[in-house]
Amino acid sequence: MKEIVFATNNKHKLEEIRRILGAAYNVLGLHDIGCDDDIPETADTLEGNAAIKARWVKEKYGYDCFADDTGLEVDALGGRPGVYSARYAGPAHDSAANVALLLKNLAGVENRRARFRTVIALVRGDDMTLVDGTVEGVITRSLHGDNGFGYDPVFMPEGHDVTFAEMDAEAKNAISHRGRATEKLRMLLD
Ligand code: IMP
């Protein structure tokens, strides 16, 4: 069985990718390789941060590796919060505060267009490949739904009249940024 590291400690993300990639790959998380480094996410693009994480693991631990980074890009805010989505309202990574700040900054704004974008960097040997996945949508004017996480209660994907937080996980994954990027990763790894 081939071994590959996913540069995350998020159990939910690890379980999801193991299900998608099936038996062909043994997907290890950062804990599994004894890495508890605080990998710096200092780039100002999603591509840059995903690449830093994947290269870090390859260079320090020797494993082939992939890493992801996701952002919410809001047109009326010039693409913000983008790469800063997790810490939009401050370093605490507080989702409720992030959502509240987003709604405040969009108060009275008619153009609500936005997209989630996930970038995955795959490093194998000396090669790096980048793939991405996006889902277009709009930012609602108030919160709807309790499922999911992050900005889900205020993101309504195009072609739907409910937010991500009103969808079950399966329906969200079928159209989501992460689902689409992961599908491209699966094809690369086949
Ligand atoms: P990460 O790169 O997966 O850690 O995502 C960065 C930030 O983007 C998260 O902290 C969330 O605020 C936001 N985010 C990422 N994916 C989603 C999603 O599927 N729904 C809502 N918010 C998300």
CSV table of N, CA and C in Angstrom, one decimal, residues 15-162:
chain,number,residue,atom,x,y,z
A,15,GLU,N,-10.6,11.5,7.9
A,15,GLU,CA,-11.6,10.4,7.7
A,15,GLU,C,-12.2,10.6,6.3
A,16,GLU,N,-12.5,11.8,5.9
A,16,GLU,CA,-13.1,12.0,4.6
A,16,GLU,C,-12.2,11.6,3.5
A,17,ILE,N,-10.9,12.0,3.6
A,17,ILE,CA,-10.0,11.7,2.5
A,17,ILE,C,-9.7,10.2,2.4
A,18,ARG,N,-9.7,9.5,3.6
A,18,ARG,CA,-9.4,8.1,3.6
A,18,ARG,C,-10.6,7.4,2.9
A,19,ARG,N,-11.8,7.9,3.1
A,19,ARG,CA,-13.0,7.3,2.5
A,19,ARG,C,-12.9,7.5,1.0
A,20,ILE,N,-12.5,8.7,0.6
A,20,ILE,CA,-12.5,9.0,-0.9
A,20,ILE,C,-11.4,8.2,-1.6
A,21,LEU,N,-10.2,8.1,-1.0
A,21,LEU,CA,-9.1,7.5,-1.7
A,21,LEU,C,-9.1,5.9,-1.6
A,22,GLY,N,-9.9,5.4,-0.6
A,22,GLY,CA,-10.1,4.0,-0.5
A,22,GLY,C,-8.8,3.2,-0.1
A,23,ALA,N,-8.7,2.0,-0.5
A,23,ALA,CA,-7.7,1.1,0.1
A,23,ALA,C,-6.3,1.3,-0.6
A,24,ALA,N,-6.2,2.0,-1.7
A,24,ALA,CA,-4.9,2.1,-2.4
A,24,ALA,C,-3.9,2.9,-1.6
A,25,TYR,N,-4.3,3.8,-0.7
A,25,TYR,CA,-3.4,4.6,0.0
A,25,TYR,C,-3.6,4.5,1.5
A,26,ASN,N,-2.5,4.5,2.2
A,26,ASN,CA,-2.5,4.7,3.6
A,26,ASN,C,-2.2,6.1,3.9
A,27,VAL,N,-3.3,6.9,4.3
A,27,VAL,CA,-3.1,8.3,4.5
A,27,VAL,C,-2.8,8.6,5.9
A,28,LEU,N,-1.6,9.2,6.2
A,28,LEU,CA,-1.2,9.5,7.5
A,28,LEU,C,-1.4,11.0,7.8
A,29,GLY,N,-1.8,11.3,9.0
A,29,GLY,CA,-1.9,12.7,9.5
A,29,GLY,C,-0.6,13.1,10.1
A,30,LEU,N,-0.5,14.4,10.5
A,30,LEU,CA,0.7,14.9,11.1
A,30,LEU,C,1.1,14.2,12.4
A,31,HIS,N,0.1,13.9,13.2
A,31,HIS,CA,0.4,13.1,14.5
A,31,HIS,C,1.0,11.8,14.1
A,32,ASP,N,0.6,11.1,13.1
A,32,ASP,CA,1.0,9.8,12.8
A,32,ASP,C,2.5,9.8,12.4
A,33,ILE,N,3.1,10.9,12.0
A,33,ILE,CA,4.5,10.9,11.6
A,33,ILE,C,5.3,11.7,12.7
A,34,GLY,N,4.7,11.9,13.8
A,34,GLY,CA,5.4,12.5,15.0
A,34,GLY,C,5.6,14.0,14.7
A,35,CYS,N,4.8,14.7,13.9
A,35,CYS,CA,5.0,16.1,13.6
A,35,CYS,C,4.0,16.9,14.4
A,36,ASP,N,4.6,17.7,15.4
A,36,ASP,CA,3.6,18.6,16.0
A,36,ASP,C,4.2,20.0,15.8
A,37,ASP,N,4.8,20.2,14.7
A,37,ASP,CA,5.4,21.6,14.3
A,37,ASP,C,4.2,22.5,14.1
A,38,ASP,N,4.4,23.8,14.5
A,38,ASP,CA,3.5,24.8,14.2
A,38,ASP,C,3.9,25.4,12.8
A,39,ILE,N,3.4,24.7,11.7
A,39,ILE,CA,3.9,25.1,10.4
A,39,ILE,C,3.4,26.5,10.0
A,40,PRO,N,4.3,27.4,9.7
A,40,PRO,CA,3.9,28.8,9.4
A,40,PRO,C,3.1,28.9,8.2
A,41,GLU,N,2.0,29.6,8.3
A,41,GLU,CA,1.1,29.9,7.2
A,41,GLU,C,1.3,31.3,6.9
A,42,THR,N,2.4,31.7,6.3
A,42,THR,CA,2.8,33.1,6.2
A,42,THR,C,2.6,33.7,4.8
A,43,ALA,N,2.1,32.8,3.8
A,43,ALA,CA,1.9,33.3,2.5
A,43,ALA,C,0.7,34.2,2.4
A,44,ASP,N,0.6,35.0,1.3
A,44,ASP,CA,-0.6,35.8,1.2
A,44,ASP,C,-1.6,35.3,0.1
A,45,THR,N,-1.3,34.0,-0.3
A,45,THR,CA,-2.3,33.3,-1.2
A,45,THR,C,-2.6,31.9,-0.6
A,46,LEU,N,-3.7,31.3,-1.1
A,46,LEU,CA,-4.0,30.0,-0.7
A,46,LEU,C,-3.0,29.0,-1.2
A,47,GLU,N,-2.6,29.3,-2.5
A,47,GLU,CA,-1.6,28.4,-3.1
A,47,GLU,C,-0.3,28.4,-2.3
A,48,GLY,N,0.1,29.6,-1.9
A,48,GLY,CA,1.4,29.7,-1.2
A,48,GLY,C,1.3,28.9,0.2
A,49,ASN,N,0.2,29.1,0.9
A,49,ASN,CA,0.2,28.4,2.2
A,49,ASN,C,0.1,26.9,2.0
A,50,ALA,N,-0.7,26.4,1.0
A,50,ALA,CA,-0.8,25.0,0.8
A,50,ALA,C,0.6,24.4,0.4
A,51,ALA,N,1.3,25.2,-0.4
A,51,ALA,CA,2.7,24.7,-0.8
A,51,ALA,C,3.7,24.7,0.3
A,52,ILE,N,3.6,25.7,1.2
A,52,ILE,CA,4.5,25.7,2.4
A,52,ILE,C,4.3,24.5,3.2
A,53,LYS,N,3.1,24.1,3.5
A,53,LYS,CA,2.8,23.0,4.4
A,53,LYS,C,3.2,21.7,3.7
A,54,ALA,N,2.9,21.5,2.4
A,54,ALA,CA,3.3,20.2,1.8
A,54,ALA,C,4.8,20.1,1.7
A,55,ARG,N,5.5,21.2,1.3
A,55,ARG,CA,6.9,21.1,1.2
A,55,ARG,C,7.6,20.9,2.6
A,56,TRP,N,7.1,21.5,3.6
A,56,TRP,CA,7.6,21.4,5.0
A,56,TRP,C,7.7,19.9,5.3
A,57,VAL,N,6.6,19.2,5.1
A,57,VAL,CA,6.6,17.8,5.5
A,57,VAL,C,7.6,17.0,4.6
A,58,LYS,N,7.6,17.3,3.3
A,58,LYS,CA,8.5,16.5,2.5
A,58,LYS,C,10.0,16.8,2.9
A,59,GLU,N,10.3,18.0,3.2
A,59,GLU,CA,11.7,18.4,3.5
A,59,GLU,C,12.1,17.9,4.8
A,60,LYS,N,11.2,18.0,5.8
A,60,LYS,CA,11.7,17.7,7.2
A,60,LYS,C,11.4,16.2,7.5
A,61,TYR,N,10.4,15.6,6.9
A,61,TYR,CA,10.1,14.2,7.3
A,61,TYR,C,10.2,13.2,6.2
A,62,GLY,N,10.4,13.7,4.9
A,62,GLY,CA,10.7,12.8,3.8
A,62,GLY,C,9.5,12.1,3.2
A,63,TYR,N,8.3,12.4,3.6
A,63,TYR,CA,7.1,11.8,3.0
A,63,TYR,C,6.6,12.6,1.9
A,64,ASP,N,6.1,11.9,0.9
A,64,ASP,CA,5.2,12.5,-0.1
A,64,ASP,C,4.0,13.1,0.7
A,65,CYS,N,3.5,14.2,0.2
A,65,CYS,CA,2.5,14.9,1.1
A,65,CYS,C,1.6,15.7,0.3
A,66,PHE,N,0.3,15.9,0.8
A,66,PHE,CA,-0.5,17.0,0.2
A,66,PHE,C,-1.0,17.8,1.4
A,67,ALA,N,-1.4,19.1,1.1
A,67,ALA,CA,-1.8,20.0,2.1
A,67,ALA,C,-2.9,20.9,1.4
A,68,ASP,N,-3.9,21.4,2.2
A,68,ASP,CA,-4.9,22.2,1.7
A,68,ASP,C,-5.0,23.5,2.4
A,69,ASP,N,-5.6,24.5,1.7
A,69,ASP,CA,-5.9,25.8,2.3
A,69,ASP,C,-7.2,26.3,1.6
A,70,THR,N,-8.1,26.9,2.4
A,70,THR,CA,-9.4,27.3,1.9
A,70,THR,C,-9.6,28.8,2.3
A,71,GLY,N,-10.3,29.5,1.5
A,71,GLY,CA,-10.7,30.8,1.8
A,71,GLY,C,-12.1,31.2,1.2
A,72,LEU,N,-12.7,32.1,1.8
A,72,LEU,CA,-14.0,32.7,1.3
A,72,LEU,C,-13.7,34.0,0.6
A,73,GLU,N,-13.9,34.1,-0.7
A,73,GLU,CA,-13.6,35.3,-1.4
A,73,GLU,C,-14.9,36.1,-1.7
A,74,VAL,N,-15.0,37.3,-1.2
A,74,VAL,CA,-16.2,38.1,-1.3
A,74,VAL,C,-15.9,39.2,-2.3
A,75,ASP,N,-16.7,39.3,-3.4
A,75,ASP,CA,-16.4,40.2,-4.5
A,75,ASP,C,-16.4,41.7,-4.0
A,76,ALA,N,-17.4,42.0,-3.2
A,76,ALA,CA,-17.6,43.4,-2.7
A,76,ALA,C,-16.5,43.8,-1.8
A,77,LEU,N,-15.7,42.8,-1.2
A,77,LEU,CA,-14.6,43.1,-0.3
A,77,LEU,C,-13.3,42.9,-1.0
A,78,GLY,N,-13.3,42.9,-2.3
A,78,GLY,CA,-12.0,42.8,-3.1
A,78,GLY,C,-11.4,41.4,-2.9
A,79,GLY,N,-12.2,40.4,-2.6
A,79,GLY,CA,-11.7,39.0,-2.4
A,79,GLY,C,-11.4,38.7,-1.0
A,80,ARG,N,-11.6,39.6,-0.1
A,80,ARG,CA,-11.4,39.3,1.3
A,80,ARG,C,-12.6,38.5,1.9
A,81,PRO,N,-12.5,37.8,3.0
A,81,PRO,CA,-11.3,37.5,3.8
A,81,PRO,C,-10.3,36.6,3.1
A,82,GLY,N,-10.7,35.8,2.1
A,82,GLY,CA,-9.7,35.1,1.3
A,82,GLY,C,-8.8,34.2,2.2
A,83,VAL,N,-7.5,34.4,2.0
A,83,VAL,CA,-6.5,33.6,2.7
A,83,VAL,C,-6.6,33.9,4.3
A,84,TYR,N,-7.2,35.0,4.6
A,84,TYR,CA,-7.3,35.3,6.1
A,84,TYR,C,-8.6,34.9,6.7
A,85,SER,N,-9.4,34.0,6.1
A,85,SER,CA,-10.7,33.6,6.5
A,85,SER,C,-10.8,33.1,7.9
A,86,ALA,N,-9.8,32.3,8.4
A,86,ALA,CA,-9.9,31.7,9.7
A,86,ALA,C,-9.7,32.8,10.8
A,87,ARG,N,-8.9,33.9,10.4
A,87,ARG,CA,-8.6,34.9,11.4
A,87,ARG,C,-9.1,36.3,11.0
A,88,TYR,N,-10.2,36.3,10.3
A,88,TYR,CA,-10.8,37.6,9.8
A,88,TYR,C,-11.0,38.5,11.0
A,89,ALA,N,-11.6,38.1,12.1
A,89,ALA,CA,-12.0,38.9,13.2
A,89,ALA,C,-10.9,39.0,14.3
A,90,GLY,N,-9.7,38.3,14.0
A,90,GLY,CA,-8.6,38.3,15.0
A,90,GLY,C,-8.0,36.9,15.1
A,91,PRO,N,-6.9,36.9,15.8
A,91,PRO,CA,-6.1,35.6,15.9
A,91,PRO,C,-6.8,34.4,16.5
A,92,ALA,N,-8.0,34.7,17.2
A,92,ALA,CA,-8.6,33.6,18.0
A,92,ALA,C,-9.3,32.5,17.1
A,93,HIS,N,-9.4,32.7,15.8
A,93,HIS,CA,-10.1,31.8,14.9
A,93,HIS,C,-11.5,31.5,15.4
A,94,ASP,N,-12.2,32.6,15.7
A,94,ASP,CA,-13.6,32.5,16.3
A,94,ASP,C,-14.6,32.7,15.1
A,95,SER,N,-15.3,31.5,14.8
A,95,SER,CA,-16.2,31.5,13.7
A,95,SER,C,-17.3,32.5,13.8
A,96,ALA,N,-17.9,32.6,15.0
A,96,ALA,CA,-19.0,33.5,15.2
A,96,ALA,C,-18.6,34.9,15.0
A,97,ALA,N,-17.4,35.3,15.5
A,97,ALA,CA,-16.9,36.6,15.4
A,97,ALA,C,-16.6,36.9,13.9
A,98,ASN,N,-16.1,35.9,13.2
A,98,ASN,CA,-15.8,36.1,11.8
A,98,ASN,C,-17.1,36.4,11.0
A,99,VAL,N,-18.1,35.6,11.3
A,99,VAL,CA,-19.4,35.7,10.5
A,99,VAL,C,-20.0,37.1,10.9
A,100,ALA,N,-19.9,37.5,12.1
A,100,ALA,CA,-20.5,38.8,12.5
A,100,ALA,C,-19.8,39.9,11.8
A,101,LEU,N,-18.5,39.8,11.7
A,101,LEU,CA,-17.7,40.9,11.1
A,101,LEU,C,-18.0,41.0,9.6
A,102,LEU,N,-18.2,39.8,9.0
A,102,LEU,CA,-18.5,39.7,7.5
A,102,LEU,C,-19.9,40.4,7.3
A,103,LEU,N,-20.9,40.0,8.1
A,103,LEU,CA,-22.2,40.6,7.9
A,103,LEU,C,-22.2,42.1,8.1
A,104,LYS,N,-21.4,42.6,9.1
A,104,LYS,CA,-21.2,44.0,9.4
A,104,LYS,C,-20.6,44.7,8.2
A,105,ASN,N,-19.6,44.1,7.6
A,105,ASN,CA,-18.9,44.8,6.5
A,105,ASN,C,-19.7,44.8,5.2
A,106,LEU,N,-20.7,43.9,5.2
A,106,LEU,CA,-21.6,43.8,4.0
A,106,LEU,C,-22.9,44.5,4.2
A,107,ALA,N,-23.1,45.1,5.4
A,107,ALA,CA,-24.4,45.8,5.7
A,107,ALA,C,-24.7,46.8,4.6
A,108,GLY,N,-25.9,46.7,4.0
A,108,GLY,CA,-26.3,47.7,3.0
A,108,GLY,C,-25.6,47.4,1.6
A,109,VAL,N,-24.8,46.4,1.5
A,109,VAL,CA,-24.2,46.1,0.2
A,109,VAL,C,-25.0,45.2,-0.6
A,110,GLU,N,-25.3,45.6,-1.9
A,110,GLU,CA,-26.2,44.8,-2.7
A,110,GLU,C,-25.5,43.6,-3.3
A,111,ASN,N,-24.2,43.8,-3.8
A,111,ASN,CA,-23.5,42.7,-4.4
A,111,ASN,C,-23.0,41.8,-3.4
A,112,ARG,N,-23.7,40.6,-3.3
A,112,ARG,CA,-23.4,39.6,-2.2
A,112,ARG,C,-22.6,38.5,-2.8
A,113,ARG,N,-22.1,38.6,-4.0
A,113,ARG,CA,-21.4,37.4,-4.6
A,113,ARG,C,-20.1,37.0,-3.9
A,114,ALA,N,-19.9,35.7,-3.8
A,114,ALA,CA,-18.8,35.2,-3.1
A,114,ALA,C,-18.5,33.8,-3.6
A,115,ARG,N,-17.3,33.3,-3.3
A,115,ARG,CA,-17.0,31.9,-3.5
A,115,ARG,C,-16.1,31.3,-2.5
A,116,PHE,N,-16.3,30.0,-2.2
A,116,PHE,CA,-15.3,29.3,-1.4
A,116,PHE,C,-14.3,28.7,-2.4
A,117,ARG,N,-13.0,28.8,-2.0
A,117,ARG,CA,-12.0,28.2,-2.9
A,117,ARG,C,-11.0,27.4,-2.0
A,118,THR,N,-10.8,26.1,-2.4
A,118,THR,CA,-9.8,25.3,-1.8
A,118,THR,C,-8.7,25.0,-2.7
A,119,VAL,N,-7.5,25.1,-2.2
A,119,VAL,CA,-6.3,24.8,-3.0
A,119,VAL,C,-5.6,23.6,-2.3
A,120,ILE,N,-5.3,22.6,-3.1
A,120,ILE,CA,-4.5,21.5,-2.6
A,120,ILE,C,-3.2,21.4,-3.3
A,121,ALA,N,-2.1,21.4,-2.5
A,121,ALA,CA,-0.7,21.2,-3.1
A,121,ALA,C,-0.3,19.8,-2.8
A,122,LEU,N,0.1,19.1,-3.9
A,122,LEU,CA,0.6,17.7,-3.8
A,122,LEU,C,2.1,17.7,-4.1
A,123,VAL,N,2.9,17.2,-3.1
A,123,VAL,CA,4.4,17.1,-3.4
A,123,VAL,C,4.7,15.6,-3.4
A,124,ARG,N,5.2,15.2,-4.6
A,124,ARG,CA,5.7,13.8,-4.7
A,124,ARG,C,7.1,13.9,-5.3
A,125,GLY,N,8.1,13.3,-4.6
A,125,GLY,CA,9.5,13.5,-5.0
A,125,GLY,C,9.8,14.9,-5.1
A,126,ASP,N,10.4,15.3,-6.3
A,126,ASP,CA,10.7,16.7,-6.5
A,126,ASP,C,9.6,17.6,-7.1
A,127,ASP,N,8.5,16.9,-7.4
A,127,ASP,CA,7.4,17.6,-8.1
A,127,ASP,C,6.3,18.2,-7.2
A,128,MET,N,5.8,19.3,-7.6
A,128,MET,CA,4.6,19.8,-6.9
A,128,MET,C,3.5,20.1,-7.8
A,129,THR,N,2.3,19.7,-7.5
A,129,THR,CA,1.1,20.0,-8.4
A,129,THR,C,0.1,20.7,-7.5
A,130,LEU,N,-0.5,21.7,-8.1
A,130,LEU,CA,-1.6,22.4,-7.4
A,130,LEU,C,-2.9,22.1,-8.1
A,131,VAL,N,-4.0,21.9,-7.3
A,131,VAL,CA,-5.3,21.8,-7.9
A,131,VAL,C,-6.2,22.7,-7.0
A,132,ASP,N,-7.4,23.1,-7.6
A,132,ASP,CA,-8.3,23.8,-6.7
A,132,ASP,C,-9.7,23.4,-7.0
A,133,GLY,N,-10.6,23.8,-6.2
A,133,GLY,CA,-12.0,23.6,-6.3
A,133,GLY,C,-12.8,24.8,-5.8
A,134,THR,N,-13.8,25.2,-6.5
A,134,THR,CA,-14.6,26.4,-6.1
A,134,THR,C,-16.1,26.1,-6.1
A,135,VAL,N,-16.8,26.8,-5.3
A,135,VAL,CA,-18.2,26.8,-5.3
A,135,VAL,C,-18.7,28.3,-5.2
A,136,GLU,N,-19.5,28.7,-6.2
A,136,GLU,CA,-20.0,30.1,-6.3
A,136,GLU,C,-21.2,30.2,-5.4
A,137,GLY,N,-21.5,31.4,-4.9
A,137,GLY,CA,-22.7,31.6,-4.2
A,137,GLY,C,-22.9,33.1,-3.7
A,138,VAL,N,-23.8,33.3,-2.8
A,138,VAL,CA,-24.0,34.6,-2.2
A,138,VAL,C,-23.9,34.6,-0.7
A,139,ILE,N,-23.6,35.7,-0.1
A,139,ILE,CA,-23.6,35.8,1.4
A,139,ILE,C,-25.0,36.3,1.7
A,140,THR,N,-25.7,35.6,2.6
A,140,THR,CA,-27.0,35.9,3.0
A,140,THR,C,-27.0,37.1,4.0
A,141,ARG,N,-28.1,37.7,4.3
A,141,ARG,CA,-28.1,38.9,5.2
A,141,ARG,C,-28.2,38.5,6.7
A,142,SER,N,-28.5,37.2,7.0
A,142,SER,CA,-28.5,36.8,8.4
A,142,SER,C,-28.2,35.3,8.4
A,143,LEU,N,-28.0,34.7,9.6
A,143,LEU,CA,-27.6,33.3,9.7
A,143,LEU,C,-28.8,32.4,9.5
A,144,HIS,N,-28.5,31.3,8.8
A,144,HIS,CA,-29.5,30.2,8.6
A,144,HIS,C,-28.9,28.9,8.8
A,145,GLY,N,-29.4,28.0,9.7
A,145,GLY,CA,-29.0,26.6,9.8
A,145,GLY,C,-27.9,26.4,10.8
A,146,ASP,N,-27.8,25.2,11.3
A,146,ASP,CA,-26.9,24.8,12.4
A,146,ASP,C,-25.8,23.8,12.0
A,147,ASN,N,-25.9,23.3,10.8
A,147,ASN,CA,-24.9,22.3,10.4
A,147,ASN,C,-23.6,22.9,10.0
A,148,GLY,N,-22.6,22.1,9.7
A,148,GLY,CA,-21.3,22.6,9.2
A,148,GLY,C,-20.5,23.4,10.2
A,149,PHE,N,-19.8,24.3,9.7
A,149,PHE,CA,-18.8,25.1,10.5
A,149,PHE,C,-18.5,26.4,9.8
A,150,GLY,N,-17.7,27.2,10.4
A,150,GLY,CA,-17.2,28.5,9.7
A,150,GLY,C,-18.3,29.3,9.2
A,151,TYR,N,-18.2,29.7,7.9
A,151,TYR,CA,-19.1,30.6,7.3
A,151,TYR,C,-20.3,29.9,6.7
A,152,ASP,N,-20.5,28.6,7.0
A,152,ASP,CA,-21.6,27.9,6.4
A,152,ASP,C,-23.0,28.6,6.6
A,153,PRO,N,-23.3,29.1,7.8
A,153,PRO,CA,-24.7,29.7,8.0
A,153,PRO,C,-25.0,30.9,7.1
A,154,VAL,N,-24.0,31.5,6.5
A,154,VAL,CA,-24.2,32.7,5.7
A,154,VAL,C,-23.9,32.5,4.2
A,155,PHE,N,-23.5,31.3,3.8
A,155,PHE,CA,-23.2,31.0,2.4
A,155,PHE,C,-24.2,30.2,1.7
A,156,MET,N,-24.9,30.8,0.7
A,156,MET,CA,-25.9,30.1,-0.1
A,156,MET,C,-25.3,29.8,-1.4
A,157,PRO,N,-25.1,28.5,-1.7
A,157,PRO,CA,-24.5,28.1,-3.0
A,157,PRO,C,-25.4,28.4,-4.2
A,158,GLU,N,-24.8,28.8,-5.3
A,158,GLU,CA,-25.6,29.1,-6.5
A,158,GLU,C,-26.5,27.9,-6.9
A,159,GLY,N,-27.8,28.2,-7.3
A,159,GLY,CA,-28.7,27.2,-7.7
A,159,GLY,C,-29.4,26.5,-6.5
A,160,HIS,N,-29.2,27.0,-5.3
A,160,HIS,CA,-29.9,26.5,-4.1
A,160,HIS,C,-30.5,27.7,-3.3
A,161,ASP,N,-31.6,27.3,-2.5
A,161,ASP,CA,-32.2,28.4,-1.7
A,161,ASP,C,-32.0,28.1,-0.3
A,162,VAL,N,-31.0,27.4,0.1
A,162,VAL,CA,-30.6,27.1,1.5
A,162,VAL,C,-29.1,27.4,1.6
